[in-house]
Coordinates of C-alpha atoms and ligand atoms in Angstrom, one line a residue:
X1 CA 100.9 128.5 72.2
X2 CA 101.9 125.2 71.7
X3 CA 100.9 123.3 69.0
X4 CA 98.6 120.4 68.7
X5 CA 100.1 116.7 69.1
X6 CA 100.0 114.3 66.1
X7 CA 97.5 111.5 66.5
X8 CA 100.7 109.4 66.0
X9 CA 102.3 110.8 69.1
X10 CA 99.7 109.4 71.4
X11 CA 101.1 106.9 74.2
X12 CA 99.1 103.5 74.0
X13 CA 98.2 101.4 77.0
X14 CA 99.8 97.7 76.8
X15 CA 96.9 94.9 77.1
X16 CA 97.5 91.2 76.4
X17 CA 101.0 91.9 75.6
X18 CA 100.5 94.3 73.1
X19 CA 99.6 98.1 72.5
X20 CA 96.4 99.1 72.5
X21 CA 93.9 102.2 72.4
X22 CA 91.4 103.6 75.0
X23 CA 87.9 103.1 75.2
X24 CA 87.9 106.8 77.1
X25 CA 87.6 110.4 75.2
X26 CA 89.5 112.0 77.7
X27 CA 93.1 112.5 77.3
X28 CA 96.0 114.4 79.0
X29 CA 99.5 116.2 77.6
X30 CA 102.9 115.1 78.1
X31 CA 105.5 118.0 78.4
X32 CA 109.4 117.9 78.1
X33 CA 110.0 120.3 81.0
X34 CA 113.0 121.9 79.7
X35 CA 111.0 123.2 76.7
X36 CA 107.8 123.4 77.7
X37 CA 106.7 122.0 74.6
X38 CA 103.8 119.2 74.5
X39 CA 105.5 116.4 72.9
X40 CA 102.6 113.6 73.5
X41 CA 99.0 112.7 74.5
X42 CA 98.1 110.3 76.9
X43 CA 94.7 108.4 77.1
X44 CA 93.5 109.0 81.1
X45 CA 91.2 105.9 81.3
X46 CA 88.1 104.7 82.2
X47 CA 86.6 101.5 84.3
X48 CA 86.1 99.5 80.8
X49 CA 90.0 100.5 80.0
X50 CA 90.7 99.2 83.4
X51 CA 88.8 96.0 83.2
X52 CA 90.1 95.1 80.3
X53 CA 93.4 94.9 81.1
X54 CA 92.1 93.2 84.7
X55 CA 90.6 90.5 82.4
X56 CA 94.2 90.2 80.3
X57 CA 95.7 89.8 83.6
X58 CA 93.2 87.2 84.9
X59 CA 93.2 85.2 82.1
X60 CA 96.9 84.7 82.4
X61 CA 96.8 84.0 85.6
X62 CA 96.8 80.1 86.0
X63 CA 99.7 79.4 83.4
X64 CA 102.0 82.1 84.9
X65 CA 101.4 81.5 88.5
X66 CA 101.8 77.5 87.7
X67 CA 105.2 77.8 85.8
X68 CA 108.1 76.1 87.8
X69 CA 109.7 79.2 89.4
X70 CA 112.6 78.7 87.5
X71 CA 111.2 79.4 84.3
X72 CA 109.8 82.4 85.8
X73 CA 113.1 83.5 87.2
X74 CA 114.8 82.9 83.3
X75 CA 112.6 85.1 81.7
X76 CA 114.0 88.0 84.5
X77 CA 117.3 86.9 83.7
X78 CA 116.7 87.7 79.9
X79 CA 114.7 91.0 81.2
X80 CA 117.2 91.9 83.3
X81 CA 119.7 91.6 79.8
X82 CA 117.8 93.7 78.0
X83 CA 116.9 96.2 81.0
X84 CA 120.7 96.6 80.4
X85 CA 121.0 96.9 77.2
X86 CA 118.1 99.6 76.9
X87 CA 119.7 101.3 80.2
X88 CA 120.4 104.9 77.8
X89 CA 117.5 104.7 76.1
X90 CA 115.2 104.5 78.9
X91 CA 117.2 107.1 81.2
X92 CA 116.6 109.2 78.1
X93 CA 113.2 109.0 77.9
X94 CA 113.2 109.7 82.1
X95 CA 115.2 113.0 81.2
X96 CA 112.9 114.0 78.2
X97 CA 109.6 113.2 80.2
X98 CA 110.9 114.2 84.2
X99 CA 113.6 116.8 83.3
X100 CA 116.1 115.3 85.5
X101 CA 119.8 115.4 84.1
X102 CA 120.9 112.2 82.0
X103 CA 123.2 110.8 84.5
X104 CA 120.9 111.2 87.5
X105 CA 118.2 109.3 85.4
X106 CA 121.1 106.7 85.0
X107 CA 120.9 106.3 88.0
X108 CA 117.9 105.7 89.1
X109 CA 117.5 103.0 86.1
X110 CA 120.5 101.6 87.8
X111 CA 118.5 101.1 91.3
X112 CA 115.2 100.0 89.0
X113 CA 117.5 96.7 87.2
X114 CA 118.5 95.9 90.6
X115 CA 115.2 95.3 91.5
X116 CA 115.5 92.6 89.0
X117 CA 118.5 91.1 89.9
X118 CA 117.2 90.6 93.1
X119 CA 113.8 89.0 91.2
X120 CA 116.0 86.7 89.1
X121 CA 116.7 85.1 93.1
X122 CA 113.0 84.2 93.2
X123 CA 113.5 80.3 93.5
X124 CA 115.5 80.7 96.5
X125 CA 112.9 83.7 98.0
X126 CA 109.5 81.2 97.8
X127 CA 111.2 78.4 100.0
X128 CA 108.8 77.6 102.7
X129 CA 109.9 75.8 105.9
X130 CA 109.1 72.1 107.2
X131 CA 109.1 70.4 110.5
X132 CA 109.3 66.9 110.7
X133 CA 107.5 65.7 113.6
X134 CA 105.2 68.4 115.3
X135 CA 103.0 65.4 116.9
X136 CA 103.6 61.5 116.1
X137 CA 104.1 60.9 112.9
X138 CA 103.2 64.3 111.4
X139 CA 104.5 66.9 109.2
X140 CA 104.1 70.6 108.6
X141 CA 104.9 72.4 105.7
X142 CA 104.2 76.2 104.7
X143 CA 104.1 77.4 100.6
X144 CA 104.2 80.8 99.5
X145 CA 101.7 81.1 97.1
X146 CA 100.9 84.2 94.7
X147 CA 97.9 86.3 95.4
X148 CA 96.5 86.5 91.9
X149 CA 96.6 90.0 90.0
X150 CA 98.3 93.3 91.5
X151 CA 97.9 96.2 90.6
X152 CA 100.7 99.4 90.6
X153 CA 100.3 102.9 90.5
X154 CA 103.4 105.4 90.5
X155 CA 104.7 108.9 90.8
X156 CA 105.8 111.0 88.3
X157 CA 109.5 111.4 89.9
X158 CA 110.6 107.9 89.3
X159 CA 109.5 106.8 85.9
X160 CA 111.3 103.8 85.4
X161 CA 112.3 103.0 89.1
X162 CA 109.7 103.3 91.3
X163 CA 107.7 101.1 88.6
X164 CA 110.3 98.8 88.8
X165 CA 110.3 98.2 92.9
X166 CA 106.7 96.7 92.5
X167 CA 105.7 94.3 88.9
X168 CA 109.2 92.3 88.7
X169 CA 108.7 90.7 92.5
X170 CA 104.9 90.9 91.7
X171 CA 105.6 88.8 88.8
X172 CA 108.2 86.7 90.3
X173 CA 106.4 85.3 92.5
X174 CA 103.5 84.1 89.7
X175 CA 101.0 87.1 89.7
X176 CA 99.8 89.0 87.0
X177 CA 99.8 92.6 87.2
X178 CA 98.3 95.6 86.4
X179 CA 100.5 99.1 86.4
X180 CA 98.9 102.2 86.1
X181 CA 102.2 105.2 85.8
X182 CA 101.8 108.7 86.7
X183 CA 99.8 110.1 83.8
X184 CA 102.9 112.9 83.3
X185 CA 105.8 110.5 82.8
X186 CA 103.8 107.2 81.2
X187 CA 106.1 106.3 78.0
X188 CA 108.8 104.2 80.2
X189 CA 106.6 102.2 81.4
X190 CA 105.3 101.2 77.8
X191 CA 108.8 100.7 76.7
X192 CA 109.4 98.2 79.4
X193 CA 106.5 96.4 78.8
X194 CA 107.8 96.1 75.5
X195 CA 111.6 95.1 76.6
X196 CA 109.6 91.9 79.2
X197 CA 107.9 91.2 76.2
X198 CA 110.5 89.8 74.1
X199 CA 112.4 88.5 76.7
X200 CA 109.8 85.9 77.1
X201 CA 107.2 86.7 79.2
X202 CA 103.6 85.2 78.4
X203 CA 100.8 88.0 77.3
X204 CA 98.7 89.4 79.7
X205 CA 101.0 88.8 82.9
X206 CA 101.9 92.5 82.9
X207 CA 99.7 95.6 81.3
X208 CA 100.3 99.2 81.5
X209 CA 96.9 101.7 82.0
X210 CA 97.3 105.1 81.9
X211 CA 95.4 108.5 84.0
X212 CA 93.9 109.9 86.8
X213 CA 91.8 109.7 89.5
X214 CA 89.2 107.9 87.3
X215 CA 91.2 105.0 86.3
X216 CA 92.7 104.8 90.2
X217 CA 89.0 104.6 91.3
X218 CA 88.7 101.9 88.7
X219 CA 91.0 99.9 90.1
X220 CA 90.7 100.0 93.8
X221 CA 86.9 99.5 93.4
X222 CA 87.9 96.2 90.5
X223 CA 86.9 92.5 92.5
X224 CA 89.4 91.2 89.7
X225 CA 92.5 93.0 91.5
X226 CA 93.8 91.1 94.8
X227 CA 96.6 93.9 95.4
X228 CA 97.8 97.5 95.1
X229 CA 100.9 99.0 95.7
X230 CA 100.8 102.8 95.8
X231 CA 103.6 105.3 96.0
X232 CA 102.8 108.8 95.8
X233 CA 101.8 112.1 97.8
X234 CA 100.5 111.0 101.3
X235 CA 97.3 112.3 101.3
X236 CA 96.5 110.4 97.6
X237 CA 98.2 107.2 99.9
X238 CA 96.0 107.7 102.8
X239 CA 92.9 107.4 100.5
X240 CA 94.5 104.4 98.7
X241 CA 95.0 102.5 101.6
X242 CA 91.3 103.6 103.4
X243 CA 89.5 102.8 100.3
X244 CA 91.7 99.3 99.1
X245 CA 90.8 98.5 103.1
X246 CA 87.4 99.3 102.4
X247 CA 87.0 97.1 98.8
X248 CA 89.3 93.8 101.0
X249 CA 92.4 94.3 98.7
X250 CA 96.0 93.9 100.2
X251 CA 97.5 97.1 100.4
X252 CA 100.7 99.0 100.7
X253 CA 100.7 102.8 100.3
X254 CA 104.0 105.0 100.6
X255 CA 103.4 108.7 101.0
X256 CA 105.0 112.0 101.1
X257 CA 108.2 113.2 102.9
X258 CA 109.9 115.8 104.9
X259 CA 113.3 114.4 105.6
X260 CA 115.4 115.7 107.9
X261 CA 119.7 115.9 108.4
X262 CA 121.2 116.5 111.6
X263 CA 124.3 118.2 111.8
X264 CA 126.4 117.8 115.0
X265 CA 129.4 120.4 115.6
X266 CA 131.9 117.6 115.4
X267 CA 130.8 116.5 112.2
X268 CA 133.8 117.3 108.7
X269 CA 131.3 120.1 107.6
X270 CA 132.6 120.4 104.1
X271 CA 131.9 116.8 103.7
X272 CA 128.2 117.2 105.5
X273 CA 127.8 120.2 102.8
X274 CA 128.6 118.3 100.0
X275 CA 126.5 115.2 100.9
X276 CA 123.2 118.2 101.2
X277 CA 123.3 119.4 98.7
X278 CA 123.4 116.7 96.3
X279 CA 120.5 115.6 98.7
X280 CA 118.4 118.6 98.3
X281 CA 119.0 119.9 95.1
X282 CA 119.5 116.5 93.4
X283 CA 116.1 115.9 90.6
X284 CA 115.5 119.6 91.8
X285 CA 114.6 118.1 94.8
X286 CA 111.9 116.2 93.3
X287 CA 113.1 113.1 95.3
X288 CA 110.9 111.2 98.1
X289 CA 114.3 111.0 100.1
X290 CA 115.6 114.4 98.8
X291 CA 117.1 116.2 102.4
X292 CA 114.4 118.8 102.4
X293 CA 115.3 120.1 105.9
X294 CA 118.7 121.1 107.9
X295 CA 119.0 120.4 111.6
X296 CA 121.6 122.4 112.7
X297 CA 123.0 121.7 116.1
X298 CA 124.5 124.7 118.4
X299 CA 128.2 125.6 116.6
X300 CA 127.4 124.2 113.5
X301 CA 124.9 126.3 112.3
X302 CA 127.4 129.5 111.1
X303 CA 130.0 127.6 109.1
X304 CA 127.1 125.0 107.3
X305 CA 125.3 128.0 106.1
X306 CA 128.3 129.6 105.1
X307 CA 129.2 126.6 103.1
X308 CA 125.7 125.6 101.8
X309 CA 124.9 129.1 100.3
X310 CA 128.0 128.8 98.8
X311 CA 127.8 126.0 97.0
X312 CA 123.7 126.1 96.3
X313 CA 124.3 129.4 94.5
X314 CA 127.2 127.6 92.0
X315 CA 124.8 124.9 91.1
X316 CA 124.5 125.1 87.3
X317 CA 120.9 124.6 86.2
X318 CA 119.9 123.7 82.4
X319 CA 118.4 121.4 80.3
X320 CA 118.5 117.7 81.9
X321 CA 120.8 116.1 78.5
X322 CA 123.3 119.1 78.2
X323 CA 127.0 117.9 79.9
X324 CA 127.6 119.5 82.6
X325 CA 124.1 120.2 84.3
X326 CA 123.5 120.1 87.4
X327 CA 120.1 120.3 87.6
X328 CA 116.9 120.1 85.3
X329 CA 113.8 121.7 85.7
X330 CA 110.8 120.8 87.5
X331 CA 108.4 118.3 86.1
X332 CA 105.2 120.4 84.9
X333 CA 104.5 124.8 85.0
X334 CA 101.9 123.9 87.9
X335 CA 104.4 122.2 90.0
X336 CA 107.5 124.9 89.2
X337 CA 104.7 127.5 90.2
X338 CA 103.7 126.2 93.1
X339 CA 106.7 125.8 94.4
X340 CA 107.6 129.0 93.9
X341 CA 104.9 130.4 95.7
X342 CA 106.3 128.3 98.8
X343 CA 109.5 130.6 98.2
X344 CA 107.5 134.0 98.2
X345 CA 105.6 132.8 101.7
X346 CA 108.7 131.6 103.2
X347 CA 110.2 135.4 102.7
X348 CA 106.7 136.6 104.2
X349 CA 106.8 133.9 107.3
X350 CA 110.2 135.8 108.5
X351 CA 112.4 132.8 107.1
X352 CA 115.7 134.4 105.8
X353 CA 116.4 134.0 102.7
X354 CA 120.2 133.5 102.4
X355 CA 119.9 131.9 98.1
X356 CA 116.9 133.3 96.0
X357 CA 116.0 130.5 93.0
X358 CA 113.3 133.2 91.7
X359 CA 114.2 135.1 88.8
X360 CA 116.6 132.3 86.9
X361 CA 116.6 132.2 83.3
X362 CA 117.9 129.2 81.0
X363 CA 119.2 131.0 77.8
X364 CA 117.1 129.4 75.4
X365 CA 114.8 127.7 76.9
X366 CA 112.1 130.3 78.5
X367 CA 109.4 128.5 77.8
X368 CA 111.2 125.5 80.4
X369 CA 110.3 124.8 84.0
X370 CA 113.2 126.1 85.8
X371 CA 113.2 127.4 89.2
X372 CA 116.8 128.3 90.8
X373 CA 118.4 126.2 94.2
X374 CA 117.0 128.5 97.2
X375 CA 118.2 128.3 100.5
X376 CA 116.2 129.5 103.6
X377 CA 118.0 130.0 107.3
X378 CA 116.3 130.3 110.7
X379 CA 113.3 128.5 109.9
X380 CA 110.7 127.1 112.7
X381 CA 108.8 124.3 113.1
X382 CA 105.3 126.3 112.9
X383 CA 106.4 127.7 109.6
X384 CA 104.8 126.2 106.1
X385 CA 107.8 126.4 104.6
X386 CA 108.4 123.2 107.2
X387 CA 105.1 121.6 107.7
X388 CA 104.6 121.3 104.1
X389 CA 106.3 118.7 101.4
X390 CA 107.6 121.4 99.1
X391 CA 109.3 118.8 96.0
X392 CA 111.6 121.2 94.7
X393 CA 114.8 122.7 95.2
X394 CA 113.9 124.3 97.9
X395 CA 116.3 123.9 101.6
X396 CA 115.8 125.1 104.6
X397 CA 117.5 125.1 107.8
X398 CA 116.2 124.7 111.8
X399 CA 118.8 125.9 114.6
X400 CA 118.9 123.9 117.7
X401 CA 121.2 123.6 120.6
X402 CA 121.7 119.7 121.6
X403 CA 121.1 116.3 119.9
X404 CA 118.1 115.8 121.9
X405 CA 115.9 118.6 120.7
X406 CA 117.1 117.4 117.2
X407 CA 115.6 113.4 117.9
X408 CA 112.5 115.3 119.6
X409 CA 111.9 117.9 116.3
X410 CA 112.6 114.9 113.6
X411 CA 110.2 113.0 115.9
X412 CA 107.2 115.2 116.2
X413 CA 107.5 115.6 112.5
X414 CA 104.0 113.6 110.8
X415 CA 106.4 112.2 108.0
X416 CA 109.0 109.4 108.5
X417 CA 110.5 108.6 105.6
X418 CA 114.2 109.3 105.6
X419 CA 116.4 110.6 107.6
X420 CA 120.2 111.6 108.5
X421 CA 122.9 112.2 110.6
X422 CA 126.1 113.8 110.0
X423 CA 128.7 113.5 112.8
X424 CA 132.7 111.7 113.9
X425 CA 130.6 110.4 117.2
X426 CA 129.9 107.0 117.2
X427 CA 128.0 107.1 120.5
X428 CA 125.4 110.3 119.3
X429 CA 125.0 108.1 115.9
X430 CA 124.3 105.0 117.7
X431 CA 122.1 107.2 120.0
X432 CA 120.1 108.5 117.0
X433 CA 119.8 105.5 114.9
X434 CA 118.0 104.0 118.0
X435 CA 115.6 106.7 119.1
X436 CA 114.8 107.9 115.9
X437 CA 111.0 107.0 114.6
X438 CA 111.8 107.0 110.6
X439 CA 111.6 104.2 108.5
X440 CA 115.2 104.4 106.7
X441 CA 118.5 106.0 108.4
X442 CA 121.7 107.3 107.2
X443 CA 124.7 107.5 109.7
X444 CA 126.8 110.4 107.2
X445 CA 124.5 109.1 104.0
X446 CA 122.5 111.4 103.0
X447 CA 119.6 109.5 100.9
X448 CA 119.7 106.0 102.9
X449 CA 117.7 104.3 99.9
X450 CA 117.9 100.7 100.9
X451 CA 119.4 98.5 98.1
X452 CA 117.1 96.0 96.6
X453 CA 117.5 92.9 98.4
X454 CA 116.8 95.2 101.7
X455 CA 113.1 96.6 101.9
X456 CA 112.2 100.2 101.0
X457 CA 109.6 102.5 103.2
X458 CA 109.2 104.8 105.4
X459 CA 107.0 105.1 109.1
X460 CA 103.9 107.2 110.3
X461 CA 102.4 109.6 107.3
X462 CA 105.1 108.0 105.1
X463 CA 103.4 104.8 104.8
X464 CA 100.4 103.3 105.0
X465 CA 99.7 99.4 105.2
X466 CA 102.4 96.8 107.3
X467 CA 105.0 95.6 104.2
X468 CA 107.7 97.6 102.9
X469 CA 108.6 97.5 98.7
X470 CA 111.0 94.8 96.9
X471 CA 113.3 92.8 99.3
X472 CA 112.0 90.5 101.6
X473 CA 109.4 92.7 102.7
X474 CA 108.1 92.9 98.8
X475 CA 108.2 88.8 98.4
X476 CA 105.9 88.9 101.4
X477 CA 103.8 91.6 100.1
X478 CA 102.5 89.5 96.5
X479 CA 102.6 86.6 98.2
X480 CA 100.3 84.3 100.6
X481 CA 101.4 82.0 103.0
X482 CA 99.8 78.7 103.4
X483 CA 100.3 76.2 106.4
X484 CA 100.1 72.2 105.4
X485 CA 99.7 69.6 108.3
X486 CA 100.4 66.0 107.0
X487 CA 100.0 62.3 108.3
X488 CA 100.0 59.1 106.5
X489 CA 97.6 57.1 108.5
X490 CA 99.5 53.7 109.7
X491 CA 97.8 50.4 110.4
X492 CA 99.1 51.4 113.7
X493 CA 97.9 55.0 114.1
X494 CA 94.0 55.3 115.4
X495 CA 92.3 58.3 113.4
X496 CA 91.7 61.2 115.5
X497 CA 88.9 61.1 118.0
X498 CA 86.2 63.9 118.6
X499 CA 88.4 65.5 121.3
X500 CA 90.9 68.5 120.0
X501 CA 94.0 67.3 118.5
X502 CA 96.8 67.6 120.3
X503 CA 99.5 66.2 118.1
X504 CA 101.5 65.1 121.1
Ligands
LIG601 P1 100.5 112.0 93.5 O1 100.0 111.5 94.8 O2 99.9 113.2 93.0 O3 100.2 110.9 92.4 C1 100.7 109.5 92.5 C2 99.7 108.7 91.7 O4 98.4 108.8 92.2 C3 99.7 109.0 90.2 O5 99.7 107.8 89.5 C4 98.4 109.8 90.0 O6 97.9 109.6 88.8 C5 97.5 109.2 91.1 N1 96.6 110.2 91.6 C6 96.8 111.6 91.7 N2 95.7 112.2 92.3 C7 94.9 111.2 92.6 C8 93.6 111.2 93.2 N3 93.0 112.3 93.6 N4 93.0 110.0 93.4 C9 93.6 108.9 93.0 N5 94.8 108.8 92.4 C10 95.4 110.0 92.2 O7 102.1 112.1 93.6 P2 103.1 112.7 92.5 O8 102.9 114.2 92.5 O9 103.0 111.9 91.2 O10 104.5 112.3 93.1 C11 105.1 113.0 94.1 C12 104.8 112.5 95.5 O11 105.2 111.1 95.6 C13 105.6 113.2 96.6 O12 104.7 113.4 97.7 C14 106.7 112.2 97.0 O13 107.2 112.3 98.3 C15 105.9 110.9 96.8 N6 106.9 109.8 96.6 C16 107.0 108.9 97.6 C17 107.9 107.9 97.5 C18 108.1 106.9 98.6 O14 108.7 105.9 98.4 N7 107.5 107.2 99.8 C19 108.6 107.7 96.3 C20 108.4 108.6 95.3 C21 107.5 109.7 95.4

C-alpha cells in the first residue's frame, strides 16, 4: 500500500501571483508512473476556488490589457529566457509526473517555448488595417482588442506544452487568464507560473486552479470568464463547447484522435517503418497525433508488417529518466488497464496479433505502469480496436488495395486530427493532401504538428468551435476585432442627412 503524502507535498493553486490553498476538502493523488508510488496531493476545486482566481484575473485586467504591447511583449522575452533556462527542470518534472522518457519531454518543452517566441512577436500580430478614403473624406480603421479573462483547461499528456499553446498568446494579447491543468500532471503548470512571475509579469494576469469536473463546471458556468480553450478527449470537448455555447463564452475545444498513415507500395518502407513507429509508440502512444492506425495499400502490406513487428518488439521500455529508454509507462494503473483490456478484445474481435505488450515486466519497478508495444494486423473498420481512441502503445494495421479506398476509410473515420502519407509519388501525395478531410497533413511526416507561428487543430470530432490554437488562428481566438469609421467634419462637409449613408 502506498503511503500517505506529507501535508508539505501538496500542490498549491497560484492566485494573485502567488501560491495559495483551497477552499475545497476534496483532494486527488499524483503518481510517478514508473513507480507507482503517490508522490503528491492535489486540491480538486470548488466554484469559490474558481472565483477567486476569476476575481485575481479581473482585477488585473485593466492595467494588463492597457500596457503598450511592447511592454507586454518584454516581459515574454524575459519568460521566454527563463522558459530556457528551466528547460531540464521542467521536462523533469513532465517525466516524473507523465512517465514519458526525459528527451521526449525535452521535446515537447521545446515546442511549448516556441509558443513564446512566437508571443514575443505580439506587437507586429495586433496591427489592424486602415483605408484612407472609403467615402469623402473618411477613414476606417480596425483594432484588435483583448477579450477580457480566458480560461485553459489541459490534458494530462502535455504538461508543459499543451498549457503553453493557450495563456502566452492569451496574455499577449492583454487578457488575463485562468488555467486549470489536468488534475494528474498539475505541478508544471505551478512552476511556470512561478518562472512568468519573476520575469515581470503583474499578479493576477495568470492563475493556475487545479481538479475535476467540479472546478470545469465552475468555470464554464463563471460570467467573469469571456473564453475557454479546451483540449482533451472529444466527448469532455463536445460538452465544453455545448455548454461554453450555452453560458455565451468564446470557445475552442480540441478532442480526441484516431490518426491514420497510408502506405503506398512505392513508398522506401524502411524509412515509412521507422517514421511509425516512433509515431505510435512515441509517449507510449499517449500522443493526440501519435499514428494510431496503418493503412496499408495492396503490396505493401507483407514487407511493412515484416518490418514493424520487427522493430516494435526491440523497443526497450523502462523508466522515463534511465538512458537509453525508449519508452515510459502509461500515465495512471486505470489508464495502463484499460488499455490493456483493448489488447485482450482485439485478440477476441479476430484481429491478429503479430506483437503481444501483455505480460512485460520492468525489473524493479513492478509496482510501474508499463504495458509492452503491441502490434495488431488485419484489422477492420467495424472493429473497436479501430473505432475507439485507445492512447497507448497500441498499432494496428487495415489492408487495402488502392489509394482511393484509403482517402475513403481516413474519411469516413469521425476523428480528423492528423494524418499521413508515406510514398516517392508526388501526384498520389498531391492527390491526398487535397481530398483528404483532416485538419493537419504529413506528406512522409509522420506527426505533422504545425510549428508555432502556423495554427494547431484538427477537423470533425477533433475539434469543436471555428479557431485553431497559437499562430494566427490563436491571436484571433483571445482577441476581438473592432471596426472604426472616422470623419473630421469640414466647414465644407454637410453632416449626414436622415437617408442611409452612402459614403460615396
Ligand atoms: P480528458 O478529456 O479526460 O481531460 C481533459 C481535461 O478535462 C482535464 O483537465 C480534466 O480534468 C477535464 N475533465 C475530465 N473529465 C471531465 C468531465 N467529465 N467534465 C469536465 N471536465 C473534465 O483528457 P485526458 O485523458 O486528460 O487527455 C487525453 C485526451 O486528450 C485524448 O483523447 C487525446 O487525444 C486528447 N488530446 C487532444 C489534443 C488535441 O490537440 N486535439 C492534444 C492532447 C490531447
Amino acid at each position: 500500500m502506498n503511503k500517505p503524502v506529507d501535508a508539505a507535498l501538496t500542490v498549491p493553486l497560484w492566485i494573485g501571483g502567488k501560491p495559495s490553498g483551497s477552499a475545497s476538502s476534496r483532494a486527488g493523488e499524483v503518481t510517478n508512473p514508473a513507480t507507482g508510488a503517490v508522490t503528491k496531493r492535489v486540491p480538486l476545486c470548488d466554484a469559490a476556488d474558481i472565483d477567486a482566481a476569476v476575481k485575481a484575473a479581473q482585477a488585473a485586467y485593466p492595467e494588463w490589457r492597457d500596457a503598450p504591447p511592447l511592454r507586454r511583449a518584454r516581459v515574454m522575452q524575459r519568460f521566454l529566457q527563463l522558459l530556457q533556462q528551466e528547460q531540464k527542470a521542467l521536462a523533469r518534472i513532465v517525466t516524473e509526473e507523465h512517465g514519458k522518457t526525459l528527451p521526449d519531454a525535452m521535446g515537447s518543452v521545446q515546442r511549448g517555448i516556441e509558443v513564446v517566441e512566437f508571443a514575443c512577436g505580439i506587437p507586429q500580430l495586433l496591427k489592424g488595417e486602415h483605408s484612407e478614403n472609403v467615402g469623402s473624406g473618411v477613414d476606417t480603421h480596425t483594432v484588435r482588442q483583448p477579450v477580457g479573462v480566458c480560461a485553459g483547461i489541459t490534458p494530462f499528456n502535455f504538461p508543459v506544452m499543451v498549457p503553453l499553446w493557450m495563456f502566452p498568446v492569451a496574455i499577449a494579447c492583454g487578457n488575463t487568464f485562468v488555467l486549470k491543468p489536468s488534475e494528474k500532471v498539475p505541478s508544471a503548470s505551478i512552476r511556470m507560473a512561478e518562472l512568468f512571475r519573476e520575469a515581470g509579469l503583474p499578479d493576477g494576469v495568470f492563475n493556475v486552479v487545479h481538479g475535476d469536473k467540479e472546478a470545469v463546471d465552475a468555470i464554464l458556468a463563471h460570467p467573469g470568464i469571456n473564453a475557454v480553450s479546451f483540449v482533451g478527449s472529444t466527448p469532455i470537448a463536445k460538452y465544453i463547447y455545448e455548454t461554453c455555447a450555452r453560458h455565451g463564452k468564446r470557445v475552442q475545444a480540441l478532442g480526441g484522435a484516431k490518426n491514420h498513415a497510408v502506405v503506398l507500395p512505392d513508398a522506401d518502407l524502411e524509412f515509412a517503418a521507422d517514421a511509425l513507429i516512433g509515431a505510435a509508440y512515441g509517449s507510449a502512444g499517449e500522443r493526440c497525433m501519435a499514428i494510431s492506425a496503418v493503412v496499408a495499400v495492396g503490396a505493401a502490406a507483407d514487407p511493412l508488417v515484416g518490418l514493424l513487428k520487427e522493430k516494435a518488439a526491440a523497443i526497450k521500455v523502462g523508466p522515463g529518466e534511465r538512458d537509453g529508454v525508449d519508452m515510459g509507462p502509461l500515465v495512471t494503473k486505470a489508464h495502463r488497464d484499460k488499455v490493456k483490456g483493448y489488447v485482450d478484445l482485439g485478440a477476441k474481435e479476430g484481429a491478429k496479433l503479430v506483437v503481444d505488450g501483455r505480460g512485460l515486466a520492468v525489473e524493479g519497478h513492478e509496482d510501474g505502469f508499463f504495458l509492452g508495444t503491441t502490434l495488431f494486423d488485419d484489422v477492420t473498420p467495424r472493429m473497436r480496436i479501430y473505432q475507439d481512441e485507445i492512447f497507448g502503445p497500441v498499432l494496428i494495421v487495415l489492408r487495402v488495395q488502392t489509394l482511393e479506398e484509403a482517402i475513403a476509410l481516413v474519411n469516413a473515420n469521425p476523428y480528423a486530427n492528423g494524418t499521413a502519407i508515406f510514398t516517392e509519388s508526388g501526384g498520389a501525395a498531391r492527390r491526398f493532401e487535397n481530398e483528404i478531410q483532416v485538419g493537419m497533413v504529413g506528406i512522409n511526416v509522420p506527426i505533422p504538428v504545425p510549428v508555432a507561428f502556423y495554427s494547431f487543430g484538427g477537423w470533425k470530432g477533433s475539434l469543436f468551435g471555428d479557431l485553431h490554437v497559437h499562430g494566427v488562428e490563436g491571436v484571433k481566438f483571445y482577441t476581438r476585432t473592432k471596426a472604426v469609421t472616422v470623419r473630421w467634419p469640414h466647414q465644407d462637409t454637410p453632416a449626414p442627412g436622415l437617408n442611409m449613408p452612402t459614403l460615396g
